[in-house]
mmCIF file of C-alpha atoms in Angstrom:
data_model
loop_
_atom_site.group_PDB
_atom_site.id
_atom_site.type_symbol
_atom_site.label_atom_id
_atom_site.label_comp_id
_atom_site.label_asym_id
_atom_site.label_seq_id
_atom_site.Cartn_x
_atom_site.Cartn_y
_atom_site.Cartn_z
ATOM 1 C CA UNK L 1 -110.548 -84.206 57.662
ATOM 2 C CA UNK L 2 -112.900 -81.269 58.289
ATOM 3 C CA UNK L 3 -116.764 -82.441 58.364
ATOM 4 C CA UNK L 4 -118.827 -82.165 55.133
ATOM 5 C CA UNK L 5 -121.762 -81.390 57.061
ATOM 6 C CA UNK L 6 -122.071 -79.769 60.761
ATOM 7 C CA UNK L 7 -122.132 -81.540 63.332
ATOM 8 C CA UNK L 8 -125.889 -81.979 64.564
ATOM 9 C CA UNK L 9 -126.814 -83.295 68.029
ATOM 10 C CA UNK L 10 -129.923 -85.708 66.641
ATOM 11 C CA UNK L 11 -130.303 -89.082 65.963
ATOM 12 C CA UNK L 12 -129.611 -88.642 61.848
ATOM 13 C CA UNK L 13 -125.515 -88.698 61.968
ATOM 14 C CA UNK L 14 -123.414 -88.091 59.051
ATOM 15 C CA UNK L 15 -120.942 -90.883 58.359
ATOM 16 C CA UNK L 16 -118.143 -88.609 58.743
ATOM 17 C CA UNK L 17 -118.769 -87.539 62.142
ATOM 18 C CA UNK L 18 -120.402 -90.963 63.473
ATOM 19 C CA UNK L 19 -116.804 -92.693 62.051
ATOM 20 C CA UNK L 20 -114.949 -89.558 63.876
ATOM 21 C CA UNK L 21 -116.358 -89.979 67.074
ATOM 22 C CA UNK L 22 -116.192 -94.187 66.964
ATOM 23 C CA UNK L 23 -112.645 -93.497 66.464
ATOM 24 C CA UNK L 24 -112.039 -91.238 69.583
ATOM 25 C CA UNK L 25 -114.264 -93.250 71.408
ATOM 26 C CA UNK L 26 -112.290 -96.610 70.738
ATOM 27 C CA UNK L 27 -109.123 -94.913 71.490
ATOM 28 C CA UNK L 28 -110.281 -93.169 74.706
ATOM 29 C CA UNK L 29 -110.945 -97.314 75.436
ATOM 30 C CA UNK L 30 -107.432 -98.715 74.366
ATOM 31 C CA UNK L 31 -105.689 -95.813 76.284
ATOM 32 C CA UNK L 32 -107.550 -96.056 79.555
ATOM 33 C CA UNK L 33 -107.462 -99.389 79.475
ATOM 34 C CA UNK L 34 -103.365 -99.544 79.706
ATOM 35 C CA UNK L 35 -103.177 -96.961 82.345
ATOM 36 C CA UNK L 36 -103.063 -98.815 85.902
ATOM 37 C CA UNK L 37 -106.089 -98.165 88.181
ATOM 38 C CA UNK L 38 -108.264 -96.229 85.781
ATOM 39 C CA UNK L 39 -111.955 -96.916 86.052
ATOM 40 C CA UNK L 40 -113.465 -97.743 82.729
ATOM 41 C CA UNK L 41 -116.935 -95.735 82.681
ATOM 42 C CA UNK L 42 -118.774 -94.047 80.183
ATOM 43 C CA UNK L 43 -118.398 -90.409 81.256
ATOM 44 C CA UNK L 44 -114.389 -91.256 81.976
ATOM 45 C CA UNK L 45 -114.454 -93.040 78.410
ATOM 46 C CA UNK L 46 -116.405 -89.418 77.262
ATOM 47 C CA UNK L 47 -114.184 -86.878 78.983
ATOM 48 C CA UNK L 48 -111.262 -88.688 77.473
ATOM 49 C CA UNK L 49 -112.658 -88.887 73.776
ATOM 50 C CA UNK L 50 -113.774 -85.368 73.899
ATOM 51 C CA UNK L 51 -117.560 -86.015 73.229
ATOM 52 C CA UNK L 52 -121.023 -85.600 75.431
ATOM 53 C CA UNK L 53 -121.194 -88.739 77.495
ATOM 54 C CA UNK L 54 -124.739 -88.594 76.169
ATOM 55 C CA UNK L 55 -123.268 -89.145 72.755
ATOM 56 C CA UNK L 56 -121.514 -92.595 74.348
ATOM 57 C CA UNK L 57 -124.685 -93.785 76.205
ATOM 58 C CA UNK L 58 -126.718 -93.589 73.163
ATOM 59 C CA UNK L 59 -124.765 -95.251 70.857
ATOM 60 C CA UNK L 60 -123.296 -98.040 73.328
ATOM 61 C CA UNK L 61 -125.757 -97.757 76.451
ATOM 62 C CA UNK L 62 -122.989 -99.281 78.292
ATOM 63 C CA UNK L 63 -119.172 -100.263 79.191
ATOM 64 C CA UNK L 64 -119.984 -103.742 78.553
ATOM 65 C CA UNK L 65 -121.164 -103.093 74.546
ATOM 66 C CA UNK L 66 -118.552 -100.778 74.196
ATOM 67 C CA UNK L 67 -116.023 -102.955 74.705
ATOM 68 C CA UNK L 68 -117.767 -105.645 72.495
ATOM 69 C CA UNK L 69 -117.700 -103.018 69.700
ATOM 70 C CA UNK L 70 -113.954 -102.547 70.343
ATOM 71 C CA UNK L 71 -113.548 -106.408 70.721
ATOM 72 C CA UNK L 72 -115.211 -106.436 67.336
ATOM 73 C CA UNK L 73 -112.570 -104.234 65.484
ATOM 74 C CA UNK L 74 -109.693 -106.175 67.313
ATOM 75 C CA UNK L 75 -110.348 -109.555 67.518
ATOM 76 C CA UNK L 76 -111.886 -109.356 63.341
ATOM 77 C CA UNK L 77 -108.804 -110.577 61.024
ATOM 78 C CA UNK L 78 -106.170 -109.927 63.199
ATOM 79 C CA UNK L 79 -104.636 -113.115 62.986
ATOM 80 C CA UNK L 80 -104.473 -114.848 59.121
ATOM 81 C CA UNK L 81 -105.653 -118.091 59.541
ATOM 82 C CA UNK L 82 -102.497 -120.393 58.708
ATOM 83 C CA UNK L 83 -103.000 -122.907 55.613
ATOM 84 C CA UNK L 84 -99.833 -124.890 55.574
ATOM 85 C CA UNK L 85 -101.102 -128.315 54.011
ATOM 86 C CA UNK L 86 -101.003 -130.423 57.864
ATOM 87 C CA UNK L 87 -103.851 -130.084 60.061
ATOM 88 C CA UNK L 88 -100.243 -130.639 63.061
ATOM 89 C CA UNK L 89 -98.906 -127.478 61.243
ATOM 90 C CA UNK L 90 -101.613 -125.269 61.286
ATOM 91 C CA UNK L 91 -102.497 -126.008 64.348
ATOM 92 C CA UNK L 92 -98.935 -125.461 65.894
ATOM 93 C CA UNK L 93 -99.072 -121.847 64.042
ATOM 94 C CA UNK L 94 -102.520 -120.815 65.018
ATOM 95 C CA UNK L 95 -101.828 -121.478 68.968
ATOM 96 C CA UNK L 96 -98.215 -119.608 68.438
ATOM 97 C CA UNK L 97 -99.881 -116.581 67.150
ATOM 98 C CA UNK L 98 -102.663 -116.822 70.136
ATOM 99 C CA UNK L 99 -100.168 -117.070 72.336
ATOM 100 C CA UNK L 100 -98.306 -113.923 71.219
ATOM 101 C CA UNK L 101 -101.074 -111.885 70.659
ATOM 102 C CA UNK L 102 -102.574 -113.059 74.114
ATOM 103 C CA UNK L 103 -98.946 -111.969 75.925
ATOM 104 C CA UNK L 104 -99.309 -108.228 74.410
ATOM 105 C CA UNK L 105 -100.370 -106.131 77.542
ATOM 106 C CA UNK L 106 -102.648 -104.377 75.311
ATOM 107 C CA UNK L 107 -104.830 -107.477 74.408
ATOM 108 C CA UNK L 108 -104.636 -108.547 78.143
ATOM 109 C CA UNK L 109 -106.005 -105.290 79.252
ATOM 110 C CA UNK L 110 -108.761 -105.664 76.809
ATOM 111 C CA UNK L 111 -109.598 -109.263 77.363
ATOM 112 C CA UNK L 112 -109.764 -109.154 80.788
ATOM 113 C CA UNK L 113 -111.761 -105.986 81.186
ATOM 114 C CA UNK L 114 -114.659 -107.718 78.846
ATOM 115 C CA UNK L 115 -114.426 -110.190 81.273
ATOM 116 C CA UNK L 116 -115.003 -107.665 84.010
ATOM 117 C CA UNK L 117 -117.572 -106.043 82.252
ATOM 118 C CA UNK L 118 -119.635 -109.307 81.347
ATOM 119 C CA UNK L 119 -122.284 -108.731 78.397
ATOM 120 C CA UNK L 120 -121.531 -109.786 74.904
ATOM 121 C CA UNK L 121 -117.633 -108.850 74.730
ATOM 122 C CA UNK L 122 -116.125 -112.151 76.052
ATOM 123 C CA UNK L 123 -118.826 -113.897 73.568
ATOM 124 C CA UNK L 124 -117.065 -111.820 70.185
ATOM 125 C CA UNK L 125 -113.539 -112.073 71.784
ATOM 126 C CA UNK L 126 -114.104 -116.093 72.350
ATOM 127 C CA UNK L 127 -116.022 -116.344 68.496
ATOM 128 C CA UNK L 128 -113.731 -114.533 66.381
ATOM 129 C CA UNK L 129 -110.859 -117.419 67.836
ATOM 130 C CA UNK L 130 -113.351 -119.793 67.112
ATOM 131 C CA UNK L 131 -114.388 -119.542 63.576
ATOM 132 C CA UNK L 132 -110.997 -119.218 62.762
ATOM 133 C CA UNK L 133 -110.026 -122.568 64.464
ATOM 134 C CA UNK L 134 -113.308 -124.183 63.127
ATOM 135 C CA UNK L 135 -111.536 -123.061 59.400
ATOM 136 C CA UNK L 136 -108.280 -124.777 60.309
ATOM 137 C CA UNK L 137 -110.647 -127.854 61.437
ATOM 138 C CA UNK L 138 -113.145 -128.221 58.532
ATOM 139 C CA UNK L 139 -110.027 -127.673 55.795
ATOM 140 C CA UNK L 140 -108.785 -131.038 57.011
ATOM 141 C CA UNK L 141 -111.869 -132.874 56.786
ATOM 142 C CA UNK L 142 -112.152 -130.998 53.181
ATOM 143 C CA UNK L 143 -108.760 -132.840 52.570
ATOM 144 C CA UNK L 144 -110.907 -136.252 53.551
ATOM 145 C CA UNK L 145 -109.291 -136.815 56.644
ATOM 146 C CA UNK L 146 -110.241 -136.650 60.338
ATOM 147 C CA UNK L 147 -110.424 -134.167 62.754
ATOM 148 C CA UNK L 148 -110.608 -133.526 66.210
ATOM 149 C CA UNK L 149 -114.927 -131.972 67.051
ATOM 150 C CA UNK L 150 -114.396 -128.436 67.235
ATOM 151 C CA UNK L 151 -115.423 -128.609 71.214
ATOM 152 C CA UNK L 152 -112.439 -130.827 71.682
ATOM 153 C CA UNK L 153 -110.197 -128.280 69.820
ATOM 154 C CA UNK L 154 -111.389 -125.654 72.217
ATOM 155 C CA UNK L 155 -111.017 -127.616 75.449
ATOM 156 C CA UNK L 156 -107.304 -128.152 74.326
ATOM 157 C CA UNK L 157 -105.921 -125.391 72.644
ATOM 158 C CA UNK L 158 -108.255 -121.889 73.414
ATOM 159 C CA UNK L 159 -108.763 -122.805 76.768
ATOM 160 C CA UNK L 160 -105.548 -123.323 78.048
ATOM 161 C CA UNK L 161 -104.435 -120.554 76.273
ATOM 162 C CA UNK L 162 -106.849 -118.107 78.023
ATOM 163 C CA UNK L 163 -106.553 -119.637 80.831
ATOM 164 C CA UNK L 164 -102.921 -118.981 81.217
ATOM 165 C CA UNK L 165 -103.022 -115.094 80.043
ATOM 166 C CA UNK L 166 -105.872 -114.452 82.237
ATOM 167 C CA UNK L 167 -105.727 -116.249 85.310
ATOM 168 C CA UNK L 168 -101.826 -116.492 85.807
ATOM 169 C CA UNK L 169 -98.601 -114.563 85.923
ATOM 170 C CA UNK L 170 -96.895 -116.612 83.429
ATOM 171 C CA UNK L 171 -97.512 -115.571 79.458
ATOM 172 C CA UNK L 172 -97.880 -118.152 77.288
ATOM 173 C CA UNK L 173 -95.359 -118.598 75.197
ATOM 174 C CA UNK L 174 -95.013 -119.917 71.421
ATOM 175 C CA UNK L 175 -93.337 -123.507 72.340
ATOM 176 C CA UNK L 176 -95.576 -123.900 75.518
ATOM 177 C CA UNK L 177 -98.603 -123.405 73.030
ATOM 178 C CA UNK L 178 -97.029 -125.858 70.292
ATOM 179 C CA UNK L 179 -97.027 -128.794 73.220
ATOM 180 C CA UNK L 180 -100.886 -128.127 73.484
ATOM 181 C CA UNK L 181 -101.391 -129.341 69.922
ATOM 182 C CA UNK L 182 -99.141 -132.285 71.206
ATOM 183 C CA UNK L 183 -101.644 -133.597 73.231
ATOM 184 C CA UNK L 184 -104.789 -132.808 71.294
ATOM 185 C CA UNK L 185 -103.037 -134.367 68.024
ATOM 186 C CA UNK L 186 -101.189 -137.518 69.911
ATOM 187 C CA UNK L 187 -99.238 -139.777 68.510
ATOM 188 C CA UNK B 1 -123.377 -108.577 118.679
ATOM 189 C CA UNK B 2 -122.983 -105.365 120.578
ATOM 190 C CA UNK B 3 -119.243 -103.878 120.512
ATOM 191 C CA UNK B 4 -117.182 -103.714 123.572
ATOM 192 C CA UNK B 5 -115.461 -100.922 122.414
ATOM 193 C CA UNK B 6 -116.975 -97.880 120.564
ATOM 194 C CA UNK B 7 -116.314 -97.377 117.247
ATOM 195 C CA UNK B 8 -113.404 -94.793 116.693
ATOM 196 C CA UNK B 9 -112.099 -93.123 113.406
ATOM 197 C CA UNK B 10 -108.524 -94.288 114.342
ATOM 198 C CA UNK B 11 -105.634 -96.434 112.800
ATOM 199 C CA UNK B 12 -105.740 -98.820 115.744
ATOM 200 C CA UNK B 13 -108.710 -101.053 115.016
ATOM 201 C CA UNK B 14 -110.299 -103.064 117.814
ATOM 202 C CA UNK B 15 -110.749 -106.625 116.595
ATOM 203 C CA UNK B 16 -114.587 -106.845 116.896
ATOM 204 C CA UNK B 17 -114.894 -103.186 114.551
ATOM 205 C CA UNK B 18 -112.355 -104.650 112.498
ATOM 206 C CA UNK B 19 -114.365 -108.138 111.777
ATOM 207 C CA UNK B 20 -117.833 -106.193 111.432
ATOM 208 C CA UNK B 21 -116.280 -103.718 108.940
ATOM 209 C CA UNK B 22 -114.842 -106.380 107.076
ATOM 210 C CA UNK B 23 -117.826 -108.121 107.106
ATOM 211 C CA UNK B 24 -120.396 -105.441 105.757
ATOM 212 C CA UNK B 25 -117.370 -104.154 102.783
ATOM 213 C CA UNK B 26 -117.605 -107.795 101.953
ATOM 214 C CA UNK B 27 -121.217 -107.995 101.853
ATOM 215 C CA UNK B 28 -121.566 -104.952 99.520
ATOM 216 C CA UNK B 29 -119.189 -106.512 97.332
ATOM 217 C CA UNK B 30 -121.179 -109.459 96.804
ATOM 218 C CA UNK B 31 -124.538 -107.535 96.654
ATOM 219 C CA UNK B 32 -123.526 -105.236 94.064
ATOM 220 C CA UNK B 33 -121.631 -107.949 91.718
ATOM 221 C CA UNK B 34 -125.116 -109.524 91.489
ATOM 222 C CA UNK B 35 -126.464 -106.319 90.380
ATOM 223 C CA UNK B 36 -126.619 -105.948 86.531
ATOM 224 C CA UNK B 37 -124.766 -102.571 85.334
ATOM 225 C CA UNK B 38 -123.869 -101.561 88.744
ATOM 226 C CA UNK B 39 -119.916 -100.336 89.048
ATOM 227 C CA UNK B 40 -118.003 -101.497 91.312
ATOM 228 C CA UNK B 41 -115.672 -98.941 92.579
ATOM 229 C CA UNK B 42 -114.409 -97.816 96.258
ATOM 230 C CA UNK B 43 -117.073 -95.193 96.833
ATOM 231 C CA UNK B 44 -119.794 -97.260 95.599
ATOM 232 C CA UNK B 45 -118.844 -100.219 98.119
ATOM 233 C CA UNK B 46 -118.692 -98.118 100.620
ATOM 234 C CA UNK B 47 -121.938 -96.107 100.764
ATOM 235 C CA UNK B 48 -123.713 -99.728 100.806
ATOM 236 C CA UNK B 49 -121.278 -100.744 103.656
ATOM 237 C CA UNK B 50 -122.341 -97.908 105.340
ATOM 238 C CA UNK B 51 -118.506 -97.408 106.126
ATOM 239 C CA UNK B 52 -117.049 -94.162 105.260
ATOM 240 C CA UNK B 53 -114.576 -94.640 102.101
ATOM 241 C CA UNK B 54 -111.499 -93.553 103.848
ATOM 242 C CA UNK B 55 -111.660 -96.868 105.584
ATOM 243 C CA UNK B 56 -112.097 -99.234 102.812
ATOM 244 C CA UNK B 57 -109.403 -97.640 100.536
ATOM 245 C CA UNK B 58 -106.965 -97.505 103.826
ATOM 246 C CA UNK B 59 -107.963 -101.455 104.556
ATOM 247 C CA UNK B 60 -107.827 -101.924 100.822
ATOM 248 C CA UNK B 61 -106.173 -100.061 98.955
ATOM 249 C CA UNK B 62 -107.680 -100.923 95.414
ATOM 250 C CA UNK B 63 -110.754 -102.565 94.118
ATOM 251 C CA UNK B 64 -108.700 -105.455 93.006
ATOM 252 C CA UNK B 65 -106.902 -105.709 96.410
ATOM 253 C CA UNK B 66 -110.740 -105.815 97.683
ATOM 254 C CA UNK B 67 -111.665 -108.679 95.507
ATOM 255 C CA UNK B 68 -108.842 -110.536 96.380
ATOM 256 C CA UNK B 69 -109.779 -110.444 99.777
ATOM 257 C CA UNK B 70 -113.390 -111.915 99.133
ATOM 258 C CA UNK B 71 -112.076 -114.295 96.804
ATOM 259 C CA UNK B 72 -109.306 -115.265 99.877
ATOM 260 C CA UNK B 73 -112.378 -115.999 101.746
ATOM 261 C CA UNK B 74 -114.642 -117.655 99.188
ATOM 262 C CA UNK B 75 -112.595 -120.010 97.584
ATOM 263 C CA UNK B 76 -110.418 -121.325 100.237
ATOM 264 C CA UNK B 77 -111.777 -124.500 102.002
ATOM 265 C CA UNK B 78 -115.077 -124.253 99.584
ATOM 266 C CA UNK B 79 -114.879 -127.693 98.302
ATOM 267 C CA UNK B 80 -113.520 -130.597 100.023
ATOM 268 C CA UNK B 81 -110.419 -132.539 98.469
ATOM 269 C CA UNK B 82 -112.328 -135.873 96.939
ATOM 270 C CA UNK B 83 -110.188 -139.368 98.291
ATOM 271 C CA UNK B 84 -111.513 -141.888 96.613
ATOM 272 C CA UNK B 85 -108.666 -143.977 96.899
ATOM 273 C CA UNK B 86 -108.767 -144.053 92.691
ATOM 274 C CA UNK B 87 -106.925 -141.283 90.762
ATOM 275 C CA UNK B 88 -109.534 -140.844 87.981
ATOM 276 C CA UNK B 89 -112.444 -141.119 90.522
ATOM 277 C CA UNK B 90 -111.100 -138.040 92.460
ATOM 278 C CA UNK B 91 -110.519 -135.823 89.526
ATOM 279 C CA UNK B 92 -114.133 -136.742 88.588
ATOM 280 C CA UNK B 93 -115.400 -135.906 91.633
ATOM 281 C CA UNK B 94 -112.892 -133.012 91.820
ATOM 282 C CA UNK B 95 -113.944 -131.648 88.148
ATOM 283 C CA UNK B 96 -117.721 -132.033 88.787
ATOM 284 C CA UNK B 97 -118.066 -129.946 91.867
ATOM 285 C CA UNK B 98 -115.942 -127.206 90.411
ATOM 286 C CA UNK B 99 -118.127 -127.293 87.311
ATOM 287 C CA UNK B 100 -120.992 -126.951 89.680
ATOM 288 C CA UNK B 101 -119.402 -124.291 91.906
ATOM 289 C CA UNK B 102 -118.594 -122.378 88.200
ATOM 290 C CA UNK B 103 -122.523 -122.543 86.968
ATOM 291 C CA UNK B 104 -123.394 -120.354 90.481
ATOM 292 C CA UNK B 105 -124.342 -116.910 88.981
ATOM 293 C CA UNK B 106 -122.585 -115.582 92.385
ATOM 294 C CA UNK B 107 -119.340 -117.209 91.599
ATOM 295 C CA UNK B 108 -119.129 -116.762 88.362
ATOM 296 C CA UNK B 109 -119.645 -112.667 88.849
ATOM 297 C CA UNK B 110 -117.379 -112.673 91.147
ATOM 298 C CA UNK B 111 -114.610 -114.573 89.148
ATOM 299 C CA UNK B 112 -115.442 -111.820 86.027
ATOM 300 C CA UNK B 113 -114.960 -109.297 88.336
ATOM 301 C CA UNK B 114 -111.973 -110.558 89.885
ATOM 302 C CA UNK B 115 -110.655 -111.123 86.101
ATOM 303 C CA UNK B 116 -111.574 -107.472 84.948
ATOM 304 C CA UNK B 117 -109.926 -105.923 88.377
ATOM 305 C CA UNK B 118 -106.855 -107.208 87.007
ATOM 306 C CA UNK B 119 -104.162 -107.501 90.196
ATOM 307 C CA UNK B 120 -103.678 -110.573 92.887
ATOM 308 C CA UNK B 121 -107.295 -111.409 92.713
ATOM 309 C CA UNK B 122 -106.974 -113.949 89.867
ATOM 310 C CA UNK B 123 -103.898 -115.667 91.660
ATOM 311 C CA UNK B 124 -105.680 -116.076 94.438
ATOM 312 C CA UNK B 125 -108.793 -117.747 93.226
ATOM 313 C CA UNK B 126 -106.342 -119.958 90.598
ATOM 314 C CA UNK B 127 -103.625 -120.585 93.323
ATOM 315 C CA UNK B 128 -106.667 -122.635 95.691
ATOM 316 C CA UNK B 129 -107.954 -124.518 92.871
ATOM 317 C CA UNK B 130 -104.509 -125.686 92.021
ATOM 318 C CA UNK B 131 -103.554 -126.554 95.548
ATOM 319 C CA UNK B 132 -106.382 -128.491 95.455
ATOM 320 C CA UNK B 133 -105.472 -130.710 92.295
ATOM 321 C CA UNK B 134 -101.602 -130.916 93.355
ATOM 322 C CA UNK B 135 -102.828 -132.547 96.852
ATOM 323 C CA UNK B 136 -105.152 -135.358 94.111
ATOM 324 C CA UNK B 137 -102.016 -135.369 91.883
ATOM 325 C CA UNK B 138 -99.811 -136.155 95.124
ATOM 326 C CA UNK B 139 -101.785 -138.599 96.988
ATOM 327 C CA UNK B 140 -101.983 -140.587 93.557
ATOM 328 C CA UNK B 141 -98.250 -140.696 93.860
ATOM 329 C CA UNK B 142 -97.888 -141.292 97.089
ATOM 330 C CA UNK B 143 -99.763 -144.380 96.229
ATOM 331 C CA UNK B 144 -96.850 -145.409 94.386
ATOM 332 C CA UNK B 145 -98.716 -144.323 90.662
ATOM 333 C CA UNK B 146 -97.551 -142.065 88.022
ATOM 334 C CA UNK B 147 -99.919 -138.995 87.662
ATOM 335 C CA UNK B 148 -99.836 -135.972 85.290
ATOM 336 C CA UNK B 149 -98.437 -133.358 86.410
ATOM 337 C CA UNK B 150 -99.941 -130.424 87.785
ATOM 338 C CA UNK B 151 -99.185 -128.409 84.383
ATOM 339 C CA UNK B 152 -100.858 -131.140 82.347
ATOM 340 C CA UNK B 153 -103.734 -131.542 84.783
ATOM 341 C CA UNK B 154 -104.033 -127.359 84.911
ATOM 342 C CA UNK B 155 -104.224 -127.028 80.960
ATOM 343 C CA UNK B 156 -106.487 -130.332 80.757
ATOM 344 C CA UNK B 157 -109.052 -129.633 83.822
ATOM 345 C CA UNK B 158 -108.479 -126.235 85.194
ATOM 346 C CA UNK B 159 -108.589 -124.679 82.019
ATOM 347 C CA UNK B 160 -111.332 -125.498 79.864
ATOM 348 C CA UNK B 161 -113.739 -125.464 82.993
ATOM 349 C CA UNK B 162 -112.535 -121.666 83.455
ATOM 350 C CA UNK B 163 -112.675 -120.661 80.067
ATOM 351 C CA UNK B 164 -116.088 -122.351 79.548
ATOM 352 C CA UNK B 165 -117.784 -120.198 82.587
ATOM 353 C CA UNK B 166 -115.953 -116.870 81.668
ATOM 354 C CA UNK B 167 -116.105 -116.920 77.817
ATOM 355 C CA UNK B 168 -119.184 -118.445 76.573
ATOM 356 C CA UNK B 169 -122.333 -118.467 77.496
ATOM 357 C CA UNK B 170 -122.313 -122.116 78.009
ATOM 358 C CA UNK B 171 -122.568 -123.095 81.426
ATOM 359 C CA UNK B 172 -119.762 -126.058 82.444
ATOM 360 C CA UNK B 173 -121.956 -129.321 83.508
ATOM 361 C CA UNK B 174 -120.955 -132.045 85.611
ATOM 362 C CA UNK B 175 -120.874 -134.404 82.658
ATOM 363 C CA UNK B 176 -118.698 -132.655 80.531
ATOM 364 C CA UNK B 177 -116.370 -131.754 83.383
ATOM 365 C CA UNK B 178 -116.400 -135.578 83.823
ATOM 366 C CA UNK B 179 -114.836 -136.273 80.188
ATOM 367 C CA UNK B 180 -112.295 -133.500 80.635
ATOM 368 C CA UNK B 181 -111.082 -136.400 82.703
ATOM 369 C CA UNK B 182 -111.003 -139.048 80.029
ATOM 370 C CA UNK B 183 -108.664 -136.967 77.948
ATOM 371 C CA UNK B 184 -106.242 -136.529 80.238
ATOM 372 C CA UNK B 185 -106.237 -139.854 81.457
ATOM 373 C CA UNK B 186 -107.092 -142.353 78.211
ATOM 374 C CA UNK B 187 -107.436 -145.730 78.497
#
């Protein structure tokens, strides 16, 4: 889509071209981020998209907000929270879906490099999963019945699930997540 | 401590050269993890090692190699197995002082790191902590008592103290770790 108007180097940018280059930048991100020993900086991330790192700095200021702006756009609706009737069933379908979105070498790479790059990433990638388990929670108690504090549902079902993709070789896997909802929802 | 040998630009490495380089690359590491917004890359270690970069990527390889190494070093024989003679005392004990170890700013920027570098480094500092429950789990039944397994005890312990440091900006207490304990052992 050509521009509407030219593309100005000031602090006034058109929507078209601010969208344009979000887009390039955000891809420069995913791509990098698969290839194997590629550093993740803001003049590689520039290079790559094709803009001034100047352009990057000023609207990120640094790897670490960058990647919260792409964690942002990933993490947002991504999964549709399950509403099955049974607090056991959405649970079981929520930690399924985590745990094949968490074995996708895409999300790894993009998990643990907001990890890496500390700052406010690993806050949106861990807050987007938790509002939509604190839905799943607070429809049950809408139903009248109990449910399990939202820090408990973490400690049980997000953590281990992190965990595993992060700090092990083994993916998690859609029955091994199902079993975690077996122990948070005994009996 | 004075070398006996002098330094030479060579593959064969006299032990005490050897030991100091290590040493100082080490150093650096941990110096510039506590360093907001500094990168950590090869070249970067290097110039604060004061060793030439040749020799850290021929040692090395990678900077995820690299933080293997000085996670090799920090996290093996750092806490002390807890025998209580009491299952659930131990895995108190155990939980509280990794809680503790996970609220040091040092470790914890060192365990991101090790995260974002992607490679063996996140093996390495998961394999010690697990060692370290399996040898509780074990001596609990080679007291003749069933215990969780180490799967179980991983998902129940290992995991939401982890995910706690390196996602949120919560820091894991000793308390909390302590009723991490209660869930997996009711009653």
């Amino acid at each position: 889509m050509p521009a509407t108007t030219p593309a100005r180097r000031t602090d006034t940018r058109p929507g078209g071209r601010s969208a344009r280059v979000r887009a390039a930048v955000h891809q420069a991100v995913k791509e990098l981020l698969t290839e194997e020993a590629s550093e993740l900086t803001i003049p590689v991330v520039a290079t790559r998209a094709g803009v001034h790192p100047t352009t990057v700095y000023r609207r990120w200021g640094s790897v670490g907000e960058l990647l919260a702006d792409v964690a942002t756009s990933r993490f947002s609706g991504d999964i549709v929270v399950p509403d099955t009737g049974s607090l056991r069933a959405d649970l079981e379908r929520y930690a399924a879906d985590l745990a094949r979105d968490l074995s996708d070498p895409d999300t790894l790479a993009l998990v643990r490099a907001i990890v890496g790059a500390g700052g406010d990433g690993a806050s949106v990638c861990r807050g987007e999963r938790q509002r939509q388990l604190e839905a799943i929670l607070e429809r049950e108690q809408g139903r009248g019945h109990q449910a399990p504090t939202l820090e408990r549902a973490v400690d049980a079902l997000l953590a281990p699930l992190y965990y595993r993709a992060v700090f092990t070789d083994r993916s998690p896997t859609p029955e091994w997540a199902r079993t975690l909802v077996t122990h948070l929802l005994p009996g």
